[in-house]
PDB file of C-alpha atoms in Angstrom:
ATOM      1  CA  MET A   1      26.916   2.411   2.518  1.00 78.00           C
ATOM      2  CA  LYS A   2      27.110  -1.153   3.156  1.00 75.00           C
ATOM      3  CA  SER A   3      29.947   0.035   6.200  1.00 77.00           C
ATOM      4  CA  LEU A   4      26.429   2.203   6.959  1.00 77.00           C
ATOM      5  CA  VAL A   5      24.621  -0.644   6.940  1.00 82.00           C
ATOM      6  CA  ALA A   6      26.452  -3.184   8.663  1.00 82.00           C
ATOM      7  CA  ALA A   7      26.811  -0.646  11.280  1.00 73.00           C
ATOM      8  CA  GLU A   8      24.063  -0.211  11.335  1.00 77.00           C
ATOM      9  CA  LEU A   9      23.035  -3.706  12.163  1.00 78.00           C
ATOM     10  CA  LEU A  10      25.835  -4.256  15.127  1.00 79.00           C
ATOM     11  CA  LYS A  11      23.949  -1.310  16.794  1.00 78.00           C
ATOM     12  CA  VAL A  12      20.364  -3.515  16.745  1.00 76.00           C
ATOM     13  CA  ARG A  13      22.062  -6.928  17.185  1.00 78.00           C
ATOM     14  CA  THR A  14      23.530  -5.256  20.248  1.00 80.00           C
ATOM     15  CA  THR A  15      20.733  -4.007  21.868  1.00 79.00           C
ATOM     16  CA  ARG A  16      18.551  -6.149  24.158  1.00 82.00           C
ATOM     17  CA  ALA A  17      15.351  -4.300  23.450  1.00 81.00           C
ATOM     18  CA  VAL A  18      15.673  -6.614  20.231  1.00 82.00           C
ATOM     19  CA  TRP A  19      15.856  -9.858  21.158  1.00 86.00           C
ATOM     20  CA  VAL A  20      13.426  -9.428  24.168  1.00 87.00           C
ATOM     21  CA  ALA A  21      10.794  -8.023  21.486  1.00 85.00           C
ATOM     22  CA  SER A  22      11.504 -11.014  19.680  1.00 85.00           C
ATOM     23  CA  ALA A  23      11.821 -13.592  22.177  1.00 88.00           C
ATOM     24  CA  VAL A  24       7.998 -11.825  23.053  1.00 88.00           C
ATOM     25  CA  VAL A  25       6.780 -12.161  19.739  1.00 88.00           C
ATOM     26  CA  LEU A  26       8.300 -15.769  19.299  1.00 87.00           C
ATOM     27  CA  ALA A  27       6.636 -17.483  22.694  1.00 88.00           C
ATOM     28  CA  TYR A  28       3.028 -15.876  21.441  1.00 85.00           C
ATOM     29  CA  ALA A  29       3.415 -18.035  18.154  1.00 84.00           C
ATOM     30  CA  VAL A  30       4.201 -21.535  19.661  1.00 84.00           C
ATOM     31  CA  LEU A  31       1.620 -20.150  22.918  1.00 83.00           C
ATOM     32  CA  GLY A  32      -1.541 -20.141  20.489  1.00 78.00           C
ATOM     33  CA  PRO A  33      -1.553 -23.845  19.305  1.00 80.00           C
ATOM     34  CA  VAL A  34      -0.529 -25.276  22.148  1.00 77.00           C
ATOM     35  CA  LEU A  35      -2.989 -24.031  24.178  1.00 75.00           C
ATOM     36  CA  VAL A  36      -5.427 -25.447  21.481  1.00 73.00           C
ATOM     37  CA  LEU A  37      -3.521 -28.664  21.927  1.00 71.00           C
ATOM     38  CA  VAL A  38      -4.675 -28.421  25.590  1.00 68.00           C
ATOM     39  CA  ALA A  39      -7.822 -26.717  25.292  1.00 65.00           C
ATOM     40  CA  PRO A  40     -10.437 -28.771  27.865  1.00 68.00           C
ATOM     41  CA  PRO A  41     -13.202 -30.116  26.170  1.00 67.00           C
ATOM     42  CA  GLY A  42     -15.959 -27.167  25.438  1.00 61.00           C
ATOM     43  CA  ALA A  43     -13.169 -24.588  25.442  1.00 61.00           C
ATOM     44  CA  SER A  44     -13.604 -21.668  23.456  1.00 68.00           C
ATOM     45  CA  VAL A  45     -11.040 -22.145  20.330  1.00 65.00           C
ATOM     46  CA  PRO A  46     -11.325 -22.794  17.033  1.00 70.00           C
ATOM     47  CA  PRO A  47     -11.706 -26.291  15.280  1.00 73.00           C
ATOM     48  CA  ILE A  48      -8.446 -28.274  14.520  1.00 75.00           C
ATOM     49  CA  GLU A  49      -8.577 -27.832  11.035  1.00 77.00           C
ATOM     50  CA  PRO A  50      -5.874 -27.810   7.815  1.00 79.00           C
ATOM     51  CA  ALA A  51      -7.347 -23.800   7.821  1.00 77.00           C
ATOM     52  CA  LEU A  52      -5.691 -23.301  11.462  1.00 77.00           C
ATOM     53  CA  LEU A  53      -2.120 -23.067   9.323  1.00 78.00           C
ATOM     54  CA  ALA A  54      -3.369 -19.662   8.024  1.00 81.00           C
ATOM     55  CA  GLU A  55      -3.851 -18.679  10.829  1.00 80.00           C
ATOM     56  CA  ALA A  56       0.104 -19.002  11.863  1.00 80.00           C
ATOM     57  CA  PHE A  57       0.381 -15.745  10.391  1.00 81.00           C
ATOM     58  CA  ARG A  58      -2.122 -13.845  10.700  1.00 81.00           C
ATOM     59  CA  THR A  59      -2.638 -14.092  14.138  1.00 81.00           C
ATOM     60  CA  PRO A  60       1.468 -12.932  15.466  1.00 84.00           C
ATOM     61  CA  ALA A  61       0.815 -10.288  12.513  1.00 84.00           C
ATOM     62  CA  ARG A  62      -0.304  -7.833  14.606  1.00 84.00           C
ATOM     63  CA  LEU A  63       2.159  -8.250  17.962  1.00 87.00           C
ATOM     64  CA  ALA A  64       4.788  -8.776  15.222  1.00 88.00           C
ATOM     65  CA  GLY A  65       4.589  -5.505  13.763  1.00 88.00           C
ATOM     66  CA  ALA A  66       4.564  -3.088  16.839  1.00 88.00           C
ATOM     67  CA  ALA A  67       7.391  -4.803  18.279  1.00 89.00           C
ATOM     68  CA  LEU A  68       9.933  -4.389  14.748  1.00 90.00           C
ATOM     69  CA  LEU A  69       8.027  -0.794  14.930  1.00 91.00           C
ATOM     70  CA  LEU A  70       9.631  -0.310  18.604  1.00 89.00           C
ATOM     71  CA  ILE A  71      13.320  -1.880  17.341  1.00 88.00           C
ATOM     72  CA  GLY A  72      12.723   0.820  14.461  1.00 88.00           C
ATOM     73  CA  LEU A  73      12.040   3.744  16.909  1.00 89.00           C
ATOM     74  CA  LEU A  74      15.211   2.172  19.104  1.00 86.00           C
ATOM     75  CA  CYS A  75      17.216   2.014  15.706  1.00 83.00           C
ATOM     76  CA  ALA A  76      16.493   5.691  15.103  1.00 83.00           C
ATOM     77  CA  THR A  77      16.685   7.750  19.048  1.00 86.00           C
ATOM     78  CA  ALA A  78      18.810   5.543  20.645  1.00 81.00           C
ATOM     79  CA  GLU A  79      22.373   7.941  18.727  1.00 81.00           C
ATOM     80  CA  PHE A  80      20.184  11.430  19.704  1.00 79.00           C
ATOM     81  CA  GLY A  81      19.819   9.718  23.213  1.00 73.00           C
ATOM     82  CA  HIS A  82      23.135   8.985  23.846  1.00 69.00           C
ATOM     83  CA  GLY A  83      25.075  11.025  22.084  1.00 69.00           C
ATOM     84  CA  THR A  84      26.584   8.801  19.240  1.00 75.00           C
ATOM     85  CA  VAL A  85      24.206  11.256  16.504  1.00 74.00           C
ATOM     86  CA  LEU A  86      27.672  13.518  16.809  1.00 70.00           C
ATOM     87  CA  THR A  87      30.069  10.083  16.111  1.00 74.00           C
ATOM     88  CA  THR A  88      27.635   9.108  13.135  1.00 71.00           C
ATOM     89  CA  ARG A  89      27.640  12.103  11.510  1.00 71.00           C
ATOM     90  CA  LEU A  90      31.621  12.623  10.980  1.00 66.00           C
ATOM     91  CA  ALA A  91      31.830   9.590   9.831  1.00 74.00           C
ATOM     92  CA  GLU A  92      29.105  10.513   7.221  1.00 68.00           C
ATOM     93  CA  PRO A  93      27.768  13.812   7.712  1.00 68.00           C
ATOM     94  CA  ARG A  94      25.041  12.687   4.659  1.00 77.00           C
ATOM     95  CA  PRO A  95      21.805  12.306   6.783  1.00 74.00           C
ATOM     96  CA  THR A  96      20.254  10.902   3.611  1.00 79.00           C
ATOM     97  CA  ARG A  97      23.320   8.064   3.312  1.00 82.00           C
ATOM     98  CA  VAL A  98      22.720   7.586   7.164  1.00 79.00           C
ATOM     99  CA  LEU A  99      18.762   7.056   6.810  1.00 83.00           C
ATOM    100  CA  ALA A 100      18.997   5.324   3.494  1.00 85.00           C
ATOM    101  CA  ALA A 101      21.279   2.745   5.793  1.00 86.00           C
ATOM    102  CA  LYS A 102      19.079   2.291   8.691  1.00 87.00           C
ATOM    103  CA  LEU A 103      15.790   1.516   6.579  1.00 90.00           C
ATOM    104  CA  ILE A 104      18.190  -1.072   4.939  1.00 91.00           C
ATOM    105  CA  ALA A 105      19.343  -2.154   8.672  1.00 90.00           C
ATOM    106  CA  MET A 106      15.430  -2.601   9.487  1.00 89.00           C
ATOM    107  CA  ALA A 107      14.674  -3.870   6.700  1.00 92.00           C
ATOM    108  CA  ILE A 108      17.201  -6.243   7.231  1.00 92.00           C
ATOM    109  CA  VAL A 109      16.273  -7.080  10.128  1.00 90.00           C
ATOM    110  CA  ALA A 110      12.740  -7.225  10.002  1.00 91.00           C
ATOM    111  CA  VAL A 111      12.894  -9.846   7.273  1.00 93.00           C
ATOM    112  CA  VAL A 112      15.098 -12.173   9.118  1.00 91.00           C
ATOM    113  CA  VAL A 113      12.566 -12.171  12.513  1.00 90.00           C
ATOM    114  CA  THR A 114       9.758 -12.815   9.716  1.00 90.00           C
ATOM    115  CA  VAL A 115      11.435 -15.505   8.317  1.00 91.00           C
ATOM    116  CA  VAL A 116      11.870 -16.854  11.654  1.00 91.00           C
ATOM    117  CA  LEU A 117       8.737 -16.122  12.742  1.00 89.00           C
ATOM    118  CA  ALA A 118       7.212 -18.725  10.017  1.00 88.00           C
ATOM    119  CA  VAL A 119       8.935 -21.268  11.028  1.00 89.00           C
ATOM    120  CA  VAL A 120       8.478 -21.808  14.457  1.00 89.00           C
ATOM    121  CA  SER A 121       4.275 -20.509  13.778  1.00 87.00           C
ATOM    122  CA  VAL A 122       4.235 -22.941  11.132  1.00 85.00           C
ATOM    123  CA  GLY A 123       6.169 -25.420  12.464  1.00 85.00           C
ATOM    124  CA  ALA A 124       4.186 -25.231  16.036  1.00 85.00           C
ATOM    125  CA  THR A 125       0.604 -25.465  13.959  1.00 85.00           C
ATOM    126  CA  ALA A 126       1.561 -27.640  11.440  1.00 84.00           C
ATOM    127  CA  ALA A 127       3.126 -30.116  14.537  1.00 83.00           C
ATOM    128  CA  MET A 128      -0.301 -29.712  16.819  1.00 81.00           C
ATOM    129  CA  LEU A 129      -2.503 -30.206  13.308  1.00 82.00           C
ATOM    130  CA  ALA A 130      -0.120 -33.501  12.195  1.00 83.00           C
ATOM    131  CA  SER A 131      -0.507 -34.718  16.330  1.00 81.00           C
ATOM    132  CA  LYS A 132      -4.410 -34.387  15.751  1.00 77.00           C
ATOM    133  CA  GLY A 133      -4.402 -36.550  12.398  1.00 80.00           C
ATOM    134  CA  VAL A 134      -5.331 -33.676  10.450  1.00 78.00           C
ATOM    135  CA  ALA A 135      -3.836 -32.859   6.985  1.00 77.00           C
ATOM    136  CA  VAL A 136      -0.740 -30.078   6.587  1.00 78.00           C
ATOM    137  CA  GLU A 137      -1.466 -28.179   3.684  1.00 77.00           C
ATOM    138  CA  PRO A 138       0.755 -25.276   3.637  1.00 76.00           C
ATOM    139  CA  LEU A 139      -0.646 -23.861  -0.827  1.00 77.00           C
ATOM    140  CA  ASP A 140      -4.362 -24.039   0.308  1.00 76.00           C
ATOM    141  CA  HIS A 141      -6.575 -21.649   2.273  1.00 71.00           C
ATOM    142  CA  GLY A 142      -4.934 -18.901   1.555  1.00 75.00           C
ATOM    143  CA  VAL A 143      -1.609 -19.776   3.600  1.00 81.00           C
ATOM    144  CA  PRO A 144       0.903 -18.255   1.219  1.00 85.00           C
ATOM    145  CA  ARG A 145      -0.900 -15.237   0.188  1.00 86.00           C
ATOM    146  CA  TYR A 146      -0.528 -14.782   4.817  1.00 86.00           C
ATOM    147  CA  ALA A 147       2.969 -15.683   4.557  1.00 87.00           C
ATOM    148  CA  VAL A 148       3.642 -13.228   1.742  1.00 88.00           C
ATOM    149  CA  VAL A 149       1.368  -9.957   4.017  1.00 87.00           C
ATOM    150  CA  LEU A 150       3.207 -10.980   7.439  1.00 88.00           C
ATOM    151  CA  LEU A 151       6.454 -10.311   5.792  1.00 90.00           C
ATOM    152  CA  VAL A 152       5.172  -7.027   3.958  1.00 89.00           C
ATOM    153  CA  LEU A 153       3.195  -6.237   6.741  1.00 90.00           C
ATOM    154  CA  VAL A 154       6.490  -5.975   9.283  1.00 91.00           C
ATOM    155  CA  VAL A 155       8.905  -4.670   7.044  1.00 92.00           C
ATOM    156  CA  LEU A 156       5.979  -1.496   6.925  1.00 91.00           C
ATOM    157  CA  HIS A 157       6.222  -0.641  10.517  1.00 92.00           C
ATOM    158  CA  ALA A 158      10.133  -0.978  10.764  1.00 91.00           C
ATOM    159  CA  LEU A 159      10.333   1.278   8.513  1.00 91.00           C
ATOM    160  CA  VAL A 160       7.849   3.503  10.070  1.00 91.00           C
ATOM    161  CA  GLY A 161       9.278   3.420  13.226  1.00 90.00           C
ATOM    162  CA  VAL A 162      12.956   4.596  11.784  1.00 90.00           C
ATOM    163  CA  ALA A 163      10.793   7.603  10.384  1.00 90.00           C
ATOM    164  CA  VAL A 164       9.060   8.013  13.472  1.00 89.00           C
ATOM    165  CA  GLY A 165      11.797   8.363  15.260  1.00 87.00           C
ATOM    166  CA  THR A 166      13.792  10.220  12.892  1.00 86.00           C
ATOM    167  CA  LEU A 167      11.364  12.833  12.593  1.00 85.00           C
ATOM    168  CA  LEU A 168      11.083  12.963  17.177  1.00 84.00           C
ATOM    169  CA  ARG A 169      14.161  12.009  17.605  1.00 83.00           C
ATOM    170  CA  SER A 170      13.557  11.043  21.267  1.00 84.00           C
ATOM    171  CA  THR A 171      12.696   7.860  22.203  1.00 83.00           C
ATOM    172  CA  ALA A 172       9.567   8.624  24.957  1.00 87.00           C
ATOM    173  CA  ALA A 173       7.899  10.955  22.843  1.00 87.00           C
ATOM    174  CA  ALA A 174       8.514   8.341  20.107  1.00 85.00           C
ATOM    175  CA  VAL A 175       6.711   5.755  22.041  1.00 86.00           C
ATOM    176  CA  GLY A 176       4.289   8.133  23.440  1.00 89.00           C
ATOM    177  CA  THR A 177       3.177   9.535  20.211  1.00 87.00           C
ATOM    178  CA  VAL A 178       2.736   6.241  18.654  1.00 87.00           C
ATOM    179  CA  LEU A 179       0.618   4.882  21.328  1.00 88.00           C
ATOM    180  CA  VAL A 180      -1.600   7.992  21.622  1.00 87.00           C
ATOM    181  CA  TRP A 181      -2.051   7.434  17.843  1.00 84.00           C
ATOM    182  CA  ALA A 182      -3.215   3.934  18.356  1.00 82.00           C
ATOM    183  CA  PHE A 183      -5.161   4.078  21.656  1.00 82.00           C
ATOM    184  CA  VAL A 184      -6.549   7.896  21.271  1.00 83.00           C
ATOM    185  CA  VAL A 185      -6.731   9.233  18.541  1.00 81.00           C
ATOM    186  CA  GLU A 186      -7.735   5.928  16.020  1.00 79.00           C
ATOM    187  CA  GLY A 187     -10.341   5.677  18.052  1.00 79.00           C
ATOM    188  CA  VAL A 188     -11.184   9.625  18.536  1.00 83.00           C
ATOM    189  CA  VAL A 189     -11.274  10.297  14.429  1.00 79.00           C
ATOM    190  CA  PRO A 190     -14.391   7.688  13.813  1.00 79.00           C
ATOM    191  CA  ALA A 191     -16.296   9.243  16.267  1.00 77.00           C
ATOM    192  CA  VAL A 192     -15.551  12.643  16.597  1.00 79.00           C
ATOM    193  CA  THR A 193     -16.546  12.758  12.386  1.00 76.00           C
ATOM    194  CA  GLN A 194     -19.528  10.285  13.347  1.00 74.00           C
ATOM    195  CA  ARG A 195     -18.558   8.426  10.423  1.00 77.00           C
ATOM    196  CA  PRO A 196     -16.944   4.822  11.506  1.00 76.00           C
ATOM    197  CA  GLU A 197     -16.273   3.705   8.136  1.00 74.00           C
ATOM    198  CA  MET A 198     -13.033   6.646   8.612  1.00 76.00           C
ATOM    199  CA  GLY A 199     -10.839   3.958  11.132  1.00 76.00           C
ATOM    200  CA  ASP A 200     -10.982   1.614   7.712  1.00 77.00           C
ATOM    201  CA  TRP A 201      -8.824   4.520   6.235  1.00 84.00           C
ATOM    202  CA  LEU A 202      -6.288   4.684   9.556  1.00 84.00           C
ATOM    203  CA  PRO A 203      -3.236   2.618   9.843  1.00 85.00           C
ATOM    204  CA  SER A 204      -4.557   0.225  12.325  1.00 83.00           C
ATOM    205  CA  GLY A 205      -7.640  -0.059  10.211  1.00 81.00           C
ATOM    206  CA  ALA A 206      -5.495  -0.557   7.420  1.00 82.00           C
ATOM    207  CA  VAL A 207      -3.977  -3.362   8.862  1.00 84.00           C
ATOM    208  CA  LEU A 208      -6.640  -5.154   9.865  1.00 82.00           C
ATOM    209  CA  GLN A 209      -8.029  -5.024   5.891  1.00 83.00           C
ATOM    210  CA  VAL A 210      -4.839  -6.337   5.010  1.00 84.00           C
ATOM    211  CA  LEU A 211      -5.242  -9.424   7.513  1.00 82.00           C
ATOM    212  CA  ALA A 212      -8.705 -10.230   7.015  1.00 77.00           C
ATOM    213  CA  GLU A 213     -10.073 -12.904   4.740  1.00 71.00           C
ATOM    214  CA  ARG A 214     -11.901 -11.013   2.602  1.00 71.00           C
ATOM    215  CA  ALA A 215     -13.560  -7.617   1.693  1.00 63.00           C
ATOM    216  CA  GLN A 216     -16.725  -7.107   3.706  1.00 70.00           C
ATOM    217  CA  PRO A 217     -19.122  -4.635   2.065  1.00 68.00           C
ATOM    218  CA  GLY A 218     -18.210  -0.512   2.236  1.00 66.00           C
ATOM    219  CA  GLN A 219     -14.434  -1.559   3.265  1.00 72.00           C
ATOM    220  CA  LEU A 220     -10.796  -1.359   1.829  1.00 76.00           C
ATOM    221  CA  VAL A 221      -9.538  -4.450  -0.346  1.00 81.00           C
ATOM    222  CA  PRO A 222      -6.497  -6.429   1.551  1.00 80.00           C
ATOM    223  CA  ALA A 223      -4.847  -4.731  -2.296  1.00 83.00           C
ATOM    224  CA  ALA A 224      -6.546  -1.410  -1.515  1.00 84.00           C
ATOM    225  CA  ALA A 225      -5.613  -1.485   2.389  1.00 84.00           C
ATOM    226  CA  ALA A 226      -2.105  -2.967   1.691  1.00 85.00           C
ATOM    227  CA  ALA A 227      -1.414   0.116  -0.700  1.00 89.00           C
ATOM    228  CA  LEU A 228      -2.448   2.342   2.102  1.00 88.00           C
ATOM    229  CA  LEU A 229      -0.020   1.282   4.279  1.00 87.00           C
ATOM    230  CA  LEU A 230       3.079   1.699   1.832  1.00 90.00           C
ATOM    231  CA  GLY A 231       1.596   5.263   1.160  1.00 90.00           C
ATOM    232  CA  TYR A 232       1.421   6.061   5.230  1.00 88.00           C
ATOM    233  CA  ALA A 233       5.207   4.350   4.905  1.00 89.00           C
ATOM    234  CA  VAL A 234       6.020   6.499   2.262  1.00 90.00           C
ATOM    235  CA  VAL A 235       5.092   9.979   3.878  1.00 90.00           C
ATOM    236  CA  LEU A 236       6.893   8.897   7.123  1.00 89.00           C
ATOM    237  CA  VAL A 237       9.865   8.101   5.393  1.00 87.00           C
ATOM    238  CA  ALA A 238       9.936  11.520   3.008  1.00 88.00           C
ATOM    239  CA  ALA A 239       8.915  14.303   6.099  1.00 88.00           C
ATOM    240  CA  GLY A 240      12.026  12.615   8.047  1.00 82.00           C
ATOM    241  CA  LEU A 241      14.526  12.829   5.385  1.00 83.00           C
ATOM    242  CA  ALA A 242      13.086  16.014   4.268  1.00 83.00           C
ATOM    243  CA  VAL A 243      13.449  17.541   8.477  1.00 81.00           C
ATOM    244  CA  ASP A 244      16.401  15.470   9.226  1.00 73.00           C
ATOM    245  CA  ARG A 245      18.296  17.600   6.171  1.00 74.00           C
ATOM    246  CA  VAL A 246      17.727  20.498   7.456  1.00 72.00           C
ATOM    247  CA  ARG A 247      18.118  20.035  11.044  1.00 71.00           C
ATOM    248  CA  GLU A 248      20.688  21.172  13.143  1.00 64.00           C
ATOM    249  CA  LEU A 249      22.450  17.854  15.815  1.00 60.00           C
TER     250      LEU A 249
END
C-alpha cells in the first residue's frame, strides 16, 4: 500500500493544476487582510478587531474546498483520460487498493494544503492586526474550532472529488456534473419543492452551516451539518468503490 500511495502522491505533485489551484487559494487568503488594511476611510470592510482571526479560517474555506475537490477529480480521472490506468491496474489489479491509495494520497495533500493555507492566512491576518495595535487572540472567538472545521472541510472535499471522478472517469463529465449540481440542482430543488429549508440539507448548504458562527432557528447545528457532509462523502466513496469493482476498464 505504501508504494501505491507514494505513486499517487507523485502523480499529484507533478500535476500543474495542483500548484495553480493552491497558489490561487493562498493568494486569496492573503488578499483579504491586505484589502482590509489598505481600504480607504468609509470603505465597506469589516472592523479590525481580534475576531478577524477566525475569519482567516472561515473566509478561504469554501475556495480551498473547491480547489481540493477539483484536484481530487483530476486524481481519479486523469489516468482514464491518458490511458495510464492500464499500467496501474497491471501493477495492482485490485481496484479497492487503488482507490484506497488515491483517497489516502488526496487526504495527505488536503492536510498539507490546509496547514500551509492556515499558516499563510493566519499570519497575514495577525500581521494586519498587530500593525493596527489590535490584540492577536488565537485561542478566542472560536479560532480553534474553525481551524478544525477548515481541515475537515478540505479533506472531505478532496475525498468527494476522488469518489466522483472514480464514478464518472471523465474529467469533463466530472467537472460538468459538479458545476451543474452546485449552480443548478442545489438552487432548483428548494424552489421546486417550495421548501427553502431543503437547501440546508444539500452539500453547499451543509458547508455554510458548518462555517456559521451559530445555528439559526430551524437550521442544522454545525456538528450535525458536519455529520451530514461526512455521510455524503461516505456514500459517494462506497458508490465509487462498488461501481469500480464491477466495471470494465
